[in-house]
């Protein structure tokens, strides 16, 4: 897959290079331009291979990822403009081929003045090419700012969860939620420690982690395990796995000894940190003489995502629980299966990251994620059931965030019904 993607990117480079060389842009006609263009492209491609197949410090891998992402976005934007111009020119050529103009012989007027010197202008293709350059440069500013400022700009979001059947002993209980750490993308331990400190400052009674501790490999947690070990709470930290934790994106979908070893190592990280990893199972959370159920399933997502979750198995033995709180990484699980189980009161999910791009201000929220996931950020209700989608603590792919900032969620459990809903 990496080789295929590299070939595609090099073909895009060649297409853009040829377009630039046909313009009247001075720097594109320079004899140094081919060396700079292809030197950068080949160096970046080589660095991508090194970052994937060779163990290098996370900071250098992140720098390579930033360079690749910004380069790809700029070139992708530029190529859309070039393709539009090529389609236009193809249409003109086809029109001339099918509807040729009749040749007309113009009469020569010996008394007519000589034509003026032609004015230097710019062809439509050259205009579109130059416009494409400006459009390709436009995303660099917000995306660059999202890397510098947004990647670690943690925000605490507070929600009240109204539960009519909540035992009195749990009224006012605080639950913290983290999701989508993606430790393999981090490059700033101090900033990550700051985010963890923000969670701990809220003094939650319990903490839920809803999956994707790593990008691909358990070893990605080596530099950050000591930080996340500090995430503790009086009633416990409960966690589950996300789609990235299984190693499918590194080892492939087929079983292998290396893949099984990596997954076991991921599970061991949870254990070492003192997190109670729920694998299609449940726990009874007890305060005084009263209890509620904490249920955790392995990843279950619609479409191409893994379906390891076994909700029926996880719910076994919870019939007597007055309230059941479910940890499930992918919010698509809610509509696919959870809504058919009215005995699940609240589901806690992550996965979407809010696409790490969009707007989230008060009641206003928008992201490309909403065109993929019906529930992608915040609190949702249907009937007596509720779903909360955390937009993630870390980042993946694009090493930053624009508008959709990294999230720490703090819930307060309230016995009763939501007064805003009547």
XYZ file of C-alpha atoms in Angstrom, residues 200-390:
191
model
C -6.813 15.231 37.165
C -7.576 18.782 38.323
C -11.268 17.960 37.798
C -10.966 15.240 40.470
C -13.245 12.700 38.716
C -14.637 9.830 40.748
C -14.102 7.479 37.784
C -12.522 7.754 34.336
C -13.563 6.136 31.067
C -11.143 5.649 28.167
C -12.923 4.751 24.931
C -10.223 3.335 22.701
C -7.362 3.987 20.274
C -4.473 4.184 22.693
C -1.996 3.771 19.799
C -1.872 4.249 16.053
C -0.398 0.886 15.129
C 2.051 -0.578 17.668
C 2.127 -1.036 21.424
C 5.681 0.348 21.450
C 4.280 3.807 20.663
C 3.300 4.077 24.345
C 6.887 3.661 25.525
C 7.484 7.413 25.896
C 4.007 8.214 27.251
C 3.087 5.309 29.500
C 4.452 7.059 32.588
C 2.236 10.096 31.875
C -1.001 8.180 31.395
C -0.275 5.969 34.394
C -1.094 9.082 36.422
C -4.694 8.912 35.175
C -6.292 7.360 38.228
C -9.590 7.838 40.072
C -11.069 6.639 43.400
C -13.622 4.343 41.731
C -11.296 3.213 38.967
C -10.312 3.810 35.344
C -12.225 1.677 32.846
C -11.060 1.300 29.270
C -11.796 -0.439 26.012
C -10.116 -0.955 22.644
C -10.515 1.045 19.438
C -10.022 0.050 15.817
C -6.355 1.131 15.791
C -5.421 -0.913 18.838
C -5.667 -4.255 17.037
C -2.753 -3.630 14.663
C -4.823 -4.252 11.520
C -3.441 -1.147 9.808
C 0.157 -2.264 10.325
C 0.055 -6.058 10.109
C -2.956 -6.405 7.810
C -6.348 -7.996 8.522
C -5.103 -11.582 8.564
C -4.047 -13.223 11.845
C -0.331 -13.555 12.531
C 1.910 -14.254 15.488
C 3.377 -10.734 15.385
C -0.072 -9.168 15.282
C -1.316 -11.272 18.207
C 1.815 -10.391 20.208
C 1.287 -6.678 19.545
C -2.356 -6.835 20.656
C -1.354 -8.646 23.824
C 1.236 -5.940 24.457
C -1.432 -3.232 24.041
C -3.605 -5.020 26.586
C -0.619 -5.292 28.908
C -0.076 -1.521 28.717
C -3.609 -0.988 30.067
C -2.856 -3.401 32.902
C 0.470 -1.793 33.776
C -1.189 1.637 33.905
C -3.805 0.283 36.281
C -6.668 0.666 33.823
C -9.411 -1.955 33.897
C -9.695 -3.043 30.263
C -13.185 -4.347 29.492
C -13.232 -6.879 26.658
C -16.891 -7.718 26.080
C -17.470 -7.804 29.825
C -18.830 -5.689 32.669
C -18.079 -4.477 36.140
C -20.285 -3.519 39.081
C -19.465 -0.083 40.387
C -20.428 0.051 44.049
C -20.967 3.068 46.323
C -22.268 2.177 49.732
C -24.888 -0.509 49.226
C -25.863 0.614 45.711
C -24.494 -0.391 42.338
C -24.500 0.568 38.658
C -23.124 -1.385 35.718
C -20.073 -0.437 33.629
C -20.022 -2.355 30.336
C -17.175 -2.400 27.841
C -17.137 -3.922 24.368
C -14.327 -4.386 21.903
C -14.443 -2.307 18.750
C -17.597 -2.586 16.670
C -18.129 -0.265 13.718
C -20.227 -0.254 10.577
C -18.620 -0.545 7.159
C -15.003 -1.660 6.931
C -14.213 -1.261 10.630
C -13.591 -4.287 12.883
C -16.567 -5.927 14.510
C -15.055 -7.572 17.554
C -17.658 -6.258 19.988
C -20.127 -8.721 21.518
C -22.752 -6.634 23.244
C -24.901 -9.571 24.371
C -21.918 -11.212 26.015
C -20.858 -7.968 27.666
C -24.361 -7.405 29.093
C -24.621 -10.812 30.746
C -25.300 -10.569 34.474
C -26.427 -6.931 34.414
C -30.197 -7.498 34.496
C -30.449 -6.303 38.080
C -28.471 -3.104 37.463
C -30.637 0.068 37.673
C -28.263 1.970 35.345
C -25.894 0.622 32.673
C -23.111 2.729 31.169
C -21.513 1.372 27.988
C -18.027 2.036 26.641
C -17.888 1.438 22.872
C -15.327 3.159 20.667
C -17.270 3.694 17.443
C -20.472 5.801 17.611
C -21.965 3.947 14.631
C -22.448 1.048 17.050
C -25.187 3.073 18.762
C -27.670 3.027 15.878
C -26.611 -0.375 14.610
C -27.055 -2.320 17.850
C -27.263 -0.327 21.065
C -30.601 1.374 20.377
C -32.165 -2.083 20.208
C -31.105 -2.567 23.822
C -33.139 -0.105 25.934
C -31.362 -1.442 29.009
C -28.279 0.595 27.969
C -28.751 4.046 29.471
C -25.690 5.877 28.161
C -23.039 4.953 25.606
C -19.631 6.674 25.618
C -17.733 6.734 22.300
C -14.943 8.476 20.380
C -13.423 7.542 17.019
C -14.515 10.474 14.804
C -12.005 13.110 16.034
C -14.536 15.554 14.580
C -12.224 15.172 11.565
C -9.919 17.529 13.539
C -11.425 20.320 11.473
C -14.595 22.343 11.752
C -16.512 24.686 14.026
C -17.674 23.968 17.567
C -18.940 27.029 19.416
C -21.851 26.703 21.820
C -24.769 25.144 19.987
C -23.093 25.685 16.620
C -21.073 22.775 15.316
C -20.018 21.721 11.849
C -17.417 19.351 10.497
C -16.989 17.148 7.427
C -17.412 14.325 9.958
C -21.164 14.928 9.957
C -21.392 13.686 6.372
C -19.976 10.348 7.486
C -21.334 9.941 11.012
C -24.808 10.927 12.107
C -23.451 11.286 15.626
C -19.938 12.724 15.603
C -19.460 15.118 18.549
C -21.238 15.859 21.817
C -24.400 14.531 23.438
C -27.235 12.815 21.571
C -30.549 11.453 22.848
C -33.136 9.097 21.477
C -35.981 8.074 23.722
C -34.511 7.345 27.128
C -31.069 6.488 25.765
C -28.091 8.811 25.444
C -24.816 8.809 23.519
C -21.791 11.013 24.034
C -19.092 11.242 21.334
C -15.745 12.582 22.544
